[in-house]
């Protein structure tokens, strides 16, 4: 631990002043901060990293402990404050300082320290200021152990300050010493990390009071860590016991108080954060379901609860809606936090059918059909689903049969029907007709009646069509309807166009415009893009999302991964994350439970249904079958309640710091479960609160969260690989190459972001997650073709075949994709990335090294590396627009960069092998085509990546289809990574690769060859 | 030849329930399908059982077999596969037909009928013979109840009844023909449809025009040709009338009507001409539809207009143009093995843009239970 900690500390200064990092660190949640920062470092120093990662959790906790100690030593409450506050400035300083921070920061620092003289706020200047720290800290009372503590320890403490609150207080008193000891001795914070945040905070107080007075302290501890209470206590304590300090400290305390409050808030929220919110869900039967939700719960949590409440298994067809206003409904994204979606709206949702199954008879369970029926009845009554008089009557009669059972002349007097509502404008005549038809359904069970209802409803032309108001290019009002098969365009009630999913190449939106790019019609050559104007950009995005979801759900076999980072910059990376219809059907085939009982509520008109609708049913005596159901349902409810209660209890426990025992455990489980989310959230919160240099950056912080997360995950993955690879060097190199190749874009992107996050935050923030992104793209055909459910295309082909048979003169079917495009050209890029023997380094060297630079490198190196990195971007980046050439097929560029990636820096561990590589990039380009490439970036239509591996080579084929100025262009880029010892003849390999590429695509020409060589220069080095 | 003035109403469409007011007094023969002097009912082919017209009890035309099965024992247990009940009963019920409305030829048609292309004069006698043959097939061979309206000399185009009414299931839309001279043809049609107890919707919007010849009902949806005779507003009213179905519009440029070059030749089969315009329209329809139709391409556009019927005792029945007229197209039809093919000559009316479907309105009244 020591080592790592030291390492950590040392890293900070070296790490360039990337603001994001700063933010993170500064953010109160120490865990997150420490973790993140450490992680990023870790990234850089591969081998050690692994260890670090595993330690992640430990480190922070330890830090906490140490922090406590520190405070104790200092004995000033102020410290706490400052520490916490300083976290921000502190780290900020660390980094900034190096990065030639503005004097202002330092000033502020100084002022802080000045104010809190005692508060030996661990010198922000990491290790450099130990002595000074000591002096400061060693103030009056708590000189003891702290002195002996190595400076970095102290520092670390400061990092961890924030978290501590959750931990039980009891430990605080007795264990302080222990903690100190342990720390001082082994510095193994592991055991102690447990100490709750409370401990930390209170300990600080205690510390002030001094060891002797622990008892009194303990009493103080008993009091909840409520800010007010604490503060007062603190004051008291201070007064009583520390005469000397009193003067100084008192002042400070006051100051501190405010600070503390902040601190307290933060930690409370972060670890306990389990604030609950009551949310209401309007169910399809008109009843209301309410439950308490953790404030940060994701949509899925609520949705699952509702489905459980409803006893619904085939739930993928359903979703939760929230209304911005009466008109605008939004689907709750189950993968995102509810809070972030509804913002300030009340927590009221509506449970609705989201994807109308085209064939309800394929649903497995009657209960699912029942809910679908309820939805359709709503749709009909509201007029969303128009039907003819006759159909209204027919559907109404099935409703009656399902809800009332057989018509009984005795029971059903003439007007029994008027209580029900079947249509938006219900007439006497219709009711008569319904009654008439009702009589003909004798013998149908409720489930059968529902089935009949659905069989008829599904044929309605507007069944499952989600309509959106829009204007066409000429400003004419139209409606866009999204359905299972594609996109429908209506003008008034008339369908004026239709775009089946297979016809749509791209769906995008930009501001309030919504675009679809359409495959060229049979005899046409050009794809066309059709634009629609929506009322506002939120509407456009809503429509876009609905399209993405419907396409995925109905057309794909499995959901698409969110776009890679390179698309991130283009806007929303939203993707449907649930199960597709294919998947849900599969899943529901596995449903193995007796048909659940459920009670059909009445669809009587609203006024009545509110009072006694259910009664009505039971009155009719139709519910006999369901008598059991009632009981069971009730039971379920009870269980639910219990569960909820437990949850509440837990949460309560967390919220109130008073339940000492529980907290730590909870904390841990929580950590284990939601690691990333928490961090993310915490960071966010902190960021928004952050003071000093970090203010205003919250957005950037937010935006970079996700990317950062990605990085972390990736790191872990890579590490894992490395670990295994260490054993077998050659293998390792290869494997890494493979992984890296796939992820290149991501990494690059991330690193870019990192480096630019602070200054360019505004842009990045706008481009990422927030609900407001201005643009979004979606390529329905992005994925490998086989992923798509093919019926329609097949049908098309069938049609064509038939045509052919029937009519001799018919044109041959033109295979998709090979349309006679006049200017079709292809680029085959063969990249030759050469041998890497070293354990650590992979093809991705550039990226990695880039990051390393960012984090660790010296400024010089940074620059150089950056350059290197940039180059690699250009060459490797698949983005077609980067490639444009107007010169003869000559070597267009030759860039030779020798990157000296050596990290001599402060990495203290000796085990860190560092690899030095030489990178060479040569680009050959032919210009033969491309008059049109210049200035016309074109639009990406589809992209596809295929990776294959052989012994020493990894071939990544990236196929992109672009449309430039109406001309479609297919570009195939092959990246061939040749890994191995120096023995390989790279030139030959390259030639072979090019030859193969040509053979594989005889109709295409090689336009560009980029050779990228990386040779390892030196090997490990450490510091 | 009484021609009461057309009623004008402010709204685009006026809906009237069948049992409601029957304007002009006499609801034509309720019991016997045919009423008045102009109607001649025939009870060929054992369709007598369908004759008594009562207020429909079933919402829609259930598949005929289901209906028949259900009829005998009133409280019969509903058969599960009754799914076809609503919405035209899907494919199984497509082409089902019990009644046909036709109208006799006025002599004025020879000289005054509208025609898109000047050409040889219509041989009235021959035209009449052909028409009688046509009606004879419907009535005698296929056993439909044919309601024949008397000719109206002031309405030279009145024989083309298809244009003045679109009937789908229990609902009939009385159109507002694109040619002003033809608008009065609607009145007689209205009376006879009322006599059949159909839900009648009138298109009274001054801005709307619609010719039934532009309306192709596939059993699953409507296609409406936007032609010289039919405009957007007319199509909208049609869409409002038949809410259950998608209504897509198809531009029609080179021919009089959408159905001048296409028609349904089977439950899922579109007969289509080979002209460029026809093929283009077909493409449009295919694109607009959620369904996939088979198509039957015939060399001659005019021959692509045929009449498909699904007659319980005879199965698939197809009335198509005679080989003498369009030999090549007839060969194509003859490949339809499952169809009972009935060639019908239509040489004279063709001169005034008449085709097979133009001369009848087919109605399926399956509602007597």
GROMACS .gro file of C-alpha atoms in nm, chain A residues 474-865:
model
  392
  474UNK     CA    1  -4.260   2.232  -4.803
  475UNK     CA    2  -4.403   2.309  -4.468
  476UNK     CA    3  -4.709   2.097  -4.510
  477UNK     CA    4  -4.843   1.941  -4.197
  478UNK     CA    5  -4.797   1.571  -4.194
  479UNK     CA    6  -4.775   1.295  -3.945
  480UNK     CA    7  -4.494   1.052  -3.907
  481UNK     CA    8  -4.598   0.716  -3.782
  482UNK     CA    9  -4.351   0.472  -3.638
  483UNK     CA   10  -4.455   0.114  -3.636
  484UNK     CA   11  -4.318  -0.234  -3.639
  485UNK     CA   12  -4.253  -0.232  -4.009
  486UNK     CA   13  -4.111   0.107  -4.057
  487UNK     CA   14  -4.199   0.466  -4.089
  488UNK     CA   15  -4.528   0.584  -4.228
  489UNK     CA   16  -4.602   0.929  -4.357
  490UNK     CA   17  -4.952   1.057  -4.330
  491UNK     CA   18  -5.117   1.361  -4.455
  492UNK     CA   19  -5.438   1.393  -4.276
  493UNK     CA   20  -5.571   1.045  -4.274
  494UNK     CA   21  -5.401   0.943  -4.592
  495UNK     CA   22  -5.088   0.749  -4.614
  496UNK     CA   23  -4.870   0.929  -4.856
  497UNK     CA   24  -4.555   0.737  -4.810
  498UNK     CA   25  -4.401   0.456  -4.626
  499UNK     CA   26  -4.047   0.358  -4.554
  500UNK     CA   27  -3.997   0.007  -4.441
  501UNK     CA   28  -3.703  -0.049  -4.215
  502UNK     CA   29  -3.505  -0.230  -4.484
  503UNK     CA   30  -3.535   0.074  -4.699
  504UNK     CA   31  -3.394   0.307  -4.444
  505UNK     CA   32  -3.024   0.341  -4.434
  506UNK     CA   33  -2.990   0.603  -4.172
  507UNK     CA   34  -3.203   0.783  -3.925
  508UNK     CA   35  -3.080   1.103  -3.782
  509UNK     CA   36  -3.189   1.423  -3.632
  510UNK     CA   37  -3.035   1.756  -3.602
  511UNK     CA   38  -3.198   2.016  -3.396
  512UNK     CA   39  -3.560   2.007  -3.486
  513UNK     CA   40  -3.505   1.828  -3.813
  514UNK     CA   41  -3.547   1.462  -3.858
  515UNK     CA   42  -3.387   1.284  -4.150
  516UNK     CA   43  -3.407   0.951  -4.305
  517UNK     CA   44  -3.176   0.832  -4.570
  518UNK     CA   45  -3.341   0.594  -4.803
  519UNK     CA   46  -3.204   0.321  -5.014
  520UNK     CA   47  -3.235   0.396  -5.379
  521UNK     CA   48  -3.539   0.256  -5.544
  522UNK     CA   49  -3.496  -0.025  -5.783
  523UNK     CA   50  -3.423   0.178  -6.087
  524UNK     CA   51  -3.267   0.468  -5.916
  525UNK     CA   52  -2.907   0.515  -5.847
  526UNK     CA   53  -2.901   0.752  -5.566
  527UNK     CA   54  -2.992   0.732  -5.211
  528UNK     CA   55  -3.199   1.015  -5.101
  529UNK     CA   56  -3.229   1.188  -4.774
  530UNK     CA   57  -3.565   1.304  -4.669
  531UNK     CA   58  -3.601   1.566  -4.407
  532UNK     CA   59  -3.891   1.652  -4.185
  533UNK     CA   60  -3.934   1.942  -3.959
  534UNK     CA   61  -4.057   1.875  -3.614
  535UNK     CA   62  -4.199   2.126  -3.374
  536UNK     CA   63  -3.883   2.139  -3.169
  537UNK     CA   64  -3.567   1.953  -3.119
  538UNK     CA   65  -3.693   1.752  -2.832
  539UNK     CA   66  -3.968   1.628  -3.049
  540UNK     CA   67  -3.715   1.541  -3.313
  541UNK     CA   68  -3.509   1.352  -3.068
  542UNK     CA   69  -3.810   1.176  -2.931
  543UNK     CA   70  -3.907   1.063  -3.275
  544UNK     CA   71  -3.557   0.953  -3.345
  545UNK     CA   72  -3.544   0.749  -3.031
  546UNK     CA   73  -3.872   0.587  -3.100
  547UNK     CA   74  -3.746   0.494  -3.442
  548UNK     CA   75  -3.426   0.351  -3.307
  549UNK     CA   76  -3.617   0.150  -3.057
  550UNK     CA   77  -3.875   0.020  -3.293
  551UNK     CA   78  -3.620  -0.074  -3.548
  552UNK     CA   79  -3.416  -0.257  -3.295
  553UNK     CA   80  -3.707  -0.425  -3.132
  554UNK     CA   81  -3.881  -0.549  -3.439
  555UNK     CA   82  -3.607  -0.580  -3.688
  556UNK     CA   83  -3.301  -0.701  -3.509
  557UNK     CA   84  -3.232  -1.022  -3.337
  558UNK     CA   85  -3.040  -0.860  -3.061
  559UNK     CA   86  -2.996  -0.503  -2.955
  560UNK     CA   87  -2.718  -0.307  -3.102
  561UNK     CA   88  -2.436  -0.191  -2.891
  562UNK     CA   89  -2.422   0.177  -2.834
  563UNK     CA   90  -2.212   0.339  -3.097
  564UNK     CA   91  -1.845   0.345  -3.059
  565UNK     CA   92  -1.681   0.647  -2.934
  566UNK     CA   93  -1.611   0.783  -3.271
  567UNK     CA   94  -1.975   0.832  -3.325
  568UNK     CA   95  -2.011   0.984  -2.991
  569UNK     CA   96  -1.897   1.309  -3.115
  570UNK     CA   97  -2.185   1.317  -3.351
  571UNK     CA   98  -2.438   1.329  -3.079
  572UNK     CA   99  -2.661   1.102  -2.891
  573UNK     CA  100  -2.542   0.755  -2.844
  574UNK     CA  101  -2.879   0.638  -2.740
  575UNK     CA  102  -2.965   0.286  -2.834
  576UNK     CA  103  -3.240   0.055  -2.738
  577UNK     CA  104  -3.109  -0.156  -2.460
  578UNK     CA  105  -3.392  -0.390  -2.390
  579UNK     CA  106  -3.470  -0.716  -2.547
  580UNK     CA  107  -3.581  -0.738  -2.903
  581UNK     CA  108  -3.898  -0.905  -3.004
  582UNK     CA  109  -3.706  -1.206  -3.115
  583UNK     CA  110  -3.538  -1.227  -2.781
  584UNK     CA  111  -3.849  -1.172  -2.583
  585UNK     CA  112  -4.028  -1.439  -2.777
  586UNK     CA  113  -3.750  -1.673  -2.706
  587UNK     CA  114  -3.758  -1.584  -2.346
  588UNK     CA  115  -4.128  -1.619  -2.315
  589UNK     CA  116  -4.109  -1.961  -2.464
  590UNK     CA  117  -3.933  -2.051  -2.148
  591UNK     CA  118  -4.201  -1.918  -1.927
  592UNK     CA  119  -4.301  -2.203  -1.715
  593UNK     CA  120  -4.566  -2.116  -1.474
  594UNK     CA  121  -4.928  -2.193  -1.448
  595UNK     CA  122  -5.129  -1.925  -1.610
  596UNK     CA  123  -5.142  -1.656  -1.350
  597UNK     CA  124  -5.473  -1.548  -1.221
  598UNK     CA  125  -5.564  -1.193  -1.260
  599UNK     CA  126  -5.867  -0.991  -1.217
  600UNK     CA  127  -6.009  -0.810  -1.510
  601UNK     CA  128  -6.115  -0.471  -1.415
  602UNK     CA  129  -6.400  -0.308  -1.580
  603UNK     CA  130  -6.369  -0.069  -1.862
  604UNK     CA  131  -6.670   0.117  -1.750
  605UNK     CA  132  -6.664   0.478  -1.807
  606UNK     CA  133  -6.414   0.664  -1.613
  607UNK     CA  134  -6.640   0.825  -1.362
  608UNK     CA  135  -6.772   0.496  -1.254
  609UNK     CA  136  -6.461   0.301  -1.280
  610UNK     CA  137  -6.310   0.521  -1.024
  611UNK     CA  138  -6.569   0.441  -0.767
  612UNK     CA  139  -6.671   0.090  -0.802
  613UNK     CA  140  -6.550  -0.057  -1.117
  614UNK     CA  141  -6.406  -0.368  -0.965
  615UNK     CA  142  -6.719  -0.408  -0.767
  616UNK     CA  143  -6.914  -0.404  -1.078
  617UNK     CA  144  -6.734  -0.701  -1.204
  618UNK     CA  145  -6.763  -0.904  -0.896
  619UNK     CA  146  -7.125  -0.814  -0.890
  620UNK     CA  147  -7.170  -0.974  -1.217
  621UNK     CA  148  -7.037  -1.282  -1.063
  622UNK     CA  149  -6.804  -1.333  -1.347
  623UNK     CA  150  -6.506  -1.343  -1.135
  624UNK     CA  151  -6.571  -1.681  -0.994
  625UNK     CA  152  -6.269  -1.823  -1.160
  626UNK     CA  153  -6.068  -1.554  -1.015
  627UNK     CA  154  -6.163  -1.585  -0.657
  628UNK     CA  155  -5.835  -1.751  -0.599
  629UNK     CA  156  -5.663  -1.486  -0.793
  630UNK     CA  157  -5.767  -1.219  -0.558
  631UNK     CA  158  -5.614  -1.393  -0.268
  632UNK     CA  159  -5.295  -1.454  -0.442
  633UNK     CA  160  -5.268  -1.109  -0.570
  634UNK     CA  161  -5.322  -0.975  -0.226
  635UNK     CA  162  -5.049  -1.195  -0.101
  636UNK     CA  163  -4.817  -1.064  -0.356
  637UNK     CA  164  -4.890  -0.721  -0.259
  638UNK     CA  165  -4.811  -0.791   0.094
  639UNK     CA  166  -4.484  -0.930  -0.003
  640UNK     CA  167  -4.415  -0.632  -0.204
  641UNK     CA  168  -4.487  -0.417   0.084
  642UNK     CA  169  -4.253  -0.609   0.295
  643UNK     CA  170  -3.983  -0.579   0.050
  644UNK     CA  171  -4.044  -0.216   0.020
  645UNK     CA  172  -4.036  -0.190   0.389
  646UNK     CA  173  -3.706  -0.356   0.408
  647UNK     CA  174  -3.569  -0.139   0.149
  648UNK     CA  175  -3.693   0.153   0.335
  649UNK     CA  176  -3.534   0.031   0.645
  650UNK     CA  177  -3.207  -0.008   0.477
  651UNK     CA  178  -3.224   0.321   0.326
  652UNK     CA  179  -3.328   0.474   0.645
  653UNK     CA  180  -3.037   0.317   0.813
  654UNK     CA  181  -2.812   0.476   0.571
  655UNK     CA  182  -2.966   0.805   0.586
  656UNK     CA  183  -2.948   0.830   0.950
  657UNK     CA  184  -2.595   0.793   1.042
  658UNK     CA  185  -2.703   0.663   1.370
  659UNK     CA  186  -2.726   0.302   1.287
  660UNK     CA  187  -2.366   0.229   1.331
  661UNK     CA  188  -2.359  -0.136   1.260
  662UNK     CA  189  -2.548  -0.143   0.946
  663UNK     CA  190  -2.386   0.130   0.764
  664UNK     CA  191  -2.059  -0.022   0.683
  665UNK     CA  192  -2.205  -0.332   0.541
  666UNK     CA  193  -2.448  -0.148   0.340
  667UNK     CA  194  -2.179   0.061   0.213
  668UNK     CA  195  -1.992  -0.229   0.096
  669UNK     CA  196  -2.268  -0.409  -0.073
  670UNK     CA  197  -2.361  -0.096  -0.232
  671UNK     CA  198  -2.016  -0.044  -0.353
  672UNK     CA  199  -1.996  -0.384  -0.489
  673UNK     CA  200  -2.313  -0.353  -0.678
  674UNK     CA  201  -2.308  -0.020  -0.827
  675UNK     CA  202  -1.954   0.076  -0.831
  676UNK     CA  203  -1.954   0.268  -1.146
  677UNK     CA  204  -2.278   0.435  -1.112
  678UNK     CA  205  -2.197   0.559  -0.778
  679UNK     CA  206  -1.877   0.698  -0.877
  680UNK     CA  207  -2.029   0.862  -1.164
  681UNK     CA  208  -2.300   1.013  -0.964
  682UNK     CA  209  -2.077   1.116  -0.690
  683UNK     CA  210  -1.843   1.278  -0.919
  684UNK     CA  211  -2.118   1.463  -1.070
  685UNK     CA  212  -2.245   1.584  -0.753
  686UNK     CA  213  -1.912   1.688  -0.641
  687UNK     CA  214  -1.835   1.853  -0.955
  688UNK     CA  215  -2.138   2.060  -0.930
  689UNK     CA  216  -2.044   2.157  -0.584
  690UNK     CA  217  -1.685   2.198  -0.643
  691UNK     CA  218  -1.545   2.529  -0.565
  692UNK     CA  219  -1.247   2.711  -0.679
  693UNK     CA  220  -1.093   2.623  -1.005
  694UNK     CA  221  -1.344   2.362  -1.073
  695UNK     CA  222  -1.655   2.565  -1.074
  696UNK     CA  223  -1.841   2.575  -1.386
  697UNK     CA  224  -1.689   2.263  -1.507
  698UNK     CA  225  -1.964   2.044  -1.395
  699UNK     CA  226  -2.083   2.002  -1.741
  700UNK     CA  227  -1.754   1.888  -1.862
  701UNK     CA  228  -1.737   1.657  -1.579
  702UNK     CA  229  -2.068   1.515  -1.661
  703UNK     CA  230  -1.986   1.466  -2.015
  704UNK     CA  231  -1.666   1.296  -1.948
  705UNK     CA  232  -1.809   1.056  -1.704
  706UNK     CA  233  -1.921   0.809  -1.946
  707UNK     CA  234  -1.611   0.813  -2.141
  708UNK     CA  235  -1.412   0.776  -1.836
  709UNK     CA  236  -1.612   0.483  -1.735
  710UNK     CA  237  -1.545   0.326  -2.059
  711UNK     CA  238  -1.184   0.376  -2.015
  712UNK     CA  239  -1.186   0.209  -1.690
  713UNK     CA  240  -1.363  -0.089  -1.807
  714UNK     CA  241  -1.133  -0.111  -2.089
  715UNK     CA  242  -0.839  -0.087  -1.875
  716UNK     CA  243  -0.952  -0.369  -1.672
  717UNK     CA  244  -1.005  -0.577  -1.972
  718UNK     CA  245  -0.668  -0.497  -2.102
  719UNK     CA  246  -0.512  -0.569  -1.778
  720UNK     CA  247  -0.669  -0.899  -1.764
  721UNK     CA  248  -0.525  -0.980  -2.094
  722UNK     CA  249  -0.192  -0.865  -2.000
  723UNK     CA  250  -0.190  -1.070  -1.698
  724UNK     CA  251  -0.242  -1.383  -1.886
  725UNK     CA  252  -0.014  -1.270  -2.151
  726UNK     CA  253   0.275  -1.219  -1.930
  727UNK     CA  254   0.323  -1.586  -1.934
  728UNK     CA  255   0.349  -1.612  -2.302
  729UNK     CA  256   0.500  -1.318  -2.458
  730UNK     CA  257   0.430  -1.378  -2.817
  731UNK     CA  258   0.076  -1.464  -2.761
  732UNK     CA  259   0.029  -1.172  -2.557
  733UNK     CA  260   0.133  -0.932  -2.814
  734UNK     CA  261  -0.107  -1.075  -3.059
  735UNK     CA  262  -0.397  -1.085  -2.838
  736UNK     CA  263  -0.357  -0.740  -2.734
  737UNK     CA  264  -0.338  -0.628  -3.082
  738UNK     CA  265  -0.664  -0.787  -3.145
  739UNK     CA  266  -0.838  -0.623  -2.865
  740UNK     CA  267  -0.684  -0.299  -2.929
  741UNK     CA  268  -0.772  -0.299  -3.288
  742UNK     CA  269  -1.130  -0.327  -3.202
  743UNK     CA  270  -1.122  -0.060  -2.951
  744UNK     CA  271  -0.893   0.183  -3.102
  745UNK     CA  272  -1.142   0.443  -3.166
  746UNK     CA  273  -1.262   0.436  -2.820
  747UNK     CA  274  -0.932   0.477  -2.667
  748UNK     CA  275  -0.839   0.752  -2.891
  749UNK     CA  276  -1.148   0.929  -2.828
  750UNK     CA  277  -1.118   0.900  -2.463
  751UNK     CA  278  -0.774   1.024  -2.454
  752UNK     CA  279  -0.871   1.315  -2.659
  753UNK     CA  280  -1.142   1.395  -2.428
  754UNK     CA  281  -0.925   1.371  -2.134
  755UNK     CA  282  -0.684   1.610  -2.267
  756UNK     CA  283  -0.935   1.859  -2.370
  757UNK     CA  284  -1.202   1.819  -2.122
  758UNK     CA  285  -1.158   2.127  -1.922
  759UNK     CA  286  -1.112   2.382  -2.186
  760UNK     CA  287  -1.342   2.230  -2.437
  761UNK     CA  288  -1.594   2.113  -2.195
  762UNK     CA  289  -1.871   2.303  -2.345
  763UNK     CA  290  -1.852   2.119  -2.665
  764UNK     CA  291  -1.805   1.784  -2.516
  765UNK     CA  292  -2.081   1.829  -2.274
  766UNK     CA  293  -2.320   1.916  -2.538
  767UNK     CA  294  -2.230   1.617  -2.737
  768UNK     CA  295  -2.280   1.363  -2.473
  769UNK     CA  296  -2.553   1.212  -2.282
  770UNK     CA  297  -2.760   1.502  -2.182
  771UNK     CA  298  -3.109   1.490  -2.303
  772UNK     CA  299  -3.048   1.787  -2.509
  773UNK     CA  300  -2.807   1.676  -2.762
  774UNK     CA  301  -2.877   1.831  -3.088
  775UNK     CA  302  -2.799   1.551  -3.316
  776UNK     CA  303  -2.819   1.182  -3.333
  777UNK     CA  304  -2.761   0.923  -3.593
  778UNK     CA  305  -2.862   0.572  -3.632
  779UNK     CA  306  -2.772   0.334  -3.903
  780UNK     CA  307  -3.019   0.060  -3.922
  781UNK     CA  308  -2.790  -0.145  -4.135
  782UNK     CA  309  -2.489  -0.092  -3.936
  783UNK     CA  310  -2.473  -0.439  -3.819
  784UNK     CA  311  -2.376  -0.748  -3.994
  785UNK     CA  312  -2.651  -0.838  -4.225
  786UNK     CA  313  -2.728  -1.166  -4.073
  787UNK     CA  314  -2.836  -0.991  -3.763
  788UNK     CA  315  -3.129  -0.849  -3.933
  789UNK     CA  316  -3.450  -1.027  -3.957
  790UNK     CA  317  -3.468  -1.080  -4.318
  791UNK     CA  318  -3.818  -1.158  -4.409
  792UNK     CA  319  -3.883  -0.845  -4.590
  793UNK     CA  320  -3.586  -0.853  -4.809
  794UNK     CA  321  -3.654  -1.206  -4.887
  795UNK     CA  322  -3.998  -1.114  -4.972
  796UNK     CA  323  -3.872  -0.855  -5.200
  797UNK     CA  324  -3.659  -1.104  -5.367
  798UNK     CA  325  -3.951  -1.332  -5.392
  799UNK     CA  326  -4.143  -1.067  -5.556
  800UNK     CA  327  -3.870  -1.013  -5.794
  801UNK     CA  328  -3.847  -1.374  -5.871
  802UNK     CA  329  -4.211  -1.392  -5.932
  803UNK     CA  330  -4.201  -1.099  -6.153
  804UNK     CA  331  -3.936  -1.267  -6.339
  805UNK     CA  332  -4.130  -1.579  -6.384
  806UNK     CA  333  -4.445  -1.412  -6.469
  807UNK     CA  334  -4.317  -1.164  -6.700
  808UNK     CA  335  -4.041  -1.262  -6.923
  809UNK     CA  336  -3.935  -0.916  -6.988
  810UNK     CA  337  -3.862  -0.838  -6.635
  811UNK     CA  338  -3.550  -0.697  -6.511
  812UNK     CA  339  -3.327  -0.908  -6.306
  813UNK     CA  340  -3.325  -0.843  -5.944
  814UNK     CA  341  -3.040  -0.627  -5.858
  815UNK     CA  342  -2.858  -0.752  -5.560
  816UNK     CA  343  -2.846  -0.508  -5.286
  817UNK     CA  344  -2.536  -0.312  -5.241
  818UNK     CA  345  -2.401  -0.380  -5.582
  819UNK     CA  346  -2.611  -0.129  -5.750
  820UNK     CA  347  -2.464   0.019  -6.056
  821UNK     CA  348  -2.314   0.317  -5.899
  822UNK     CA  349  -2.117   0.510  -6.150
  823UNK     CA  350  -1.834   0.621  -5.939
  824UNK     CA  351  -1.769   0.340  -5.713
  825UNK     CA  352  -1.435   0.306  -5.569
  826UNK     CA  353  -1.278   0.134  -5.289
  827UNK     CA  354  -0.992   0.184  -5.073
  828UNK     CA  355  -0.798  -0.086  -4.930
  829UNK     CA  356  -0.576   0.019  -4.662
  830UNK     CA  357  -0.330  -0.222  -4.543
  831UNK     CA  358  -0.163  -0.139  -4.232
  832UNK     CA  359   0.129  -0.312  -4.109
  833UNK     CA  360   0.190  -0.286  -3.751
  834UNK     CA  361   0.497  -0.458  -3.661
  835UNK     CA  362   0.628  -0.679  -3.400
  836UNK     CA  363   0.597  -0.617  -3.042
  837UNK     CA  364   0.765  -0.851  -2.822
  838UNK     CA  365   0.721  -0.672  -2.511
  839UNK     CA  366   0.480  -0.777  -2.264
  840UNK     CA  367   0.304  -0.459  -2.228
  841UNK     CA  368   0.298  -0.277  -2.547
  842UNK     CA  369   0.057  -0.351  -2.814
  843UNK     CA  370  -0.035  -0.204  -3.141
  844UNK     CA  371  -0.219   0.048  -2.959
  845UNK     CA  372   0.100   0.182  -2.838
  846UNK     CA  373   0.023   0.516  -2.973
  847UNK     CA  374  -0.290   0.545  -2.783
  848UNK     CA  375  -0.161   0.408  -2.473
  849UNK     CA  376   0.144   0.609  -2.490
  850UNK     CA  377  -0.062   0.906  -2.551
  851UNK     CA  378  -0.245   0.851  -2.241
  852UNK     CA  379   0.061   0.784  -2.058
  853UNK     CA  380   0.190   1.109  -2.162
  854UNK     CA  381  -0.113   1.278  -2.055
  855UNK     CA  382  -0.098   1.135  -1.720
  856UNK     CA  383   0.258   1.080  -1.650
  857UNK     CA  384   0.481   1.208  -1.910
  858UNK     CA  385   0.701   1.501  -1.884
  859UNK     CA  386   0.604   1.792  -2.082
  860UNK     CA  387   0.851   1.729  -2.349
  861UNK     CA  388   0.748   1.384  -2.394
  862UNK     CA  389   0.399   1.484  -2.388
  863UNK     CA  390   0.436   1.700  -2.680
  864UNK     CA  391   0.619   1.452  -2.875
  865UNK     CA  392   0.389   1.179  -2.794
   0.00000   0.00000   0.00000
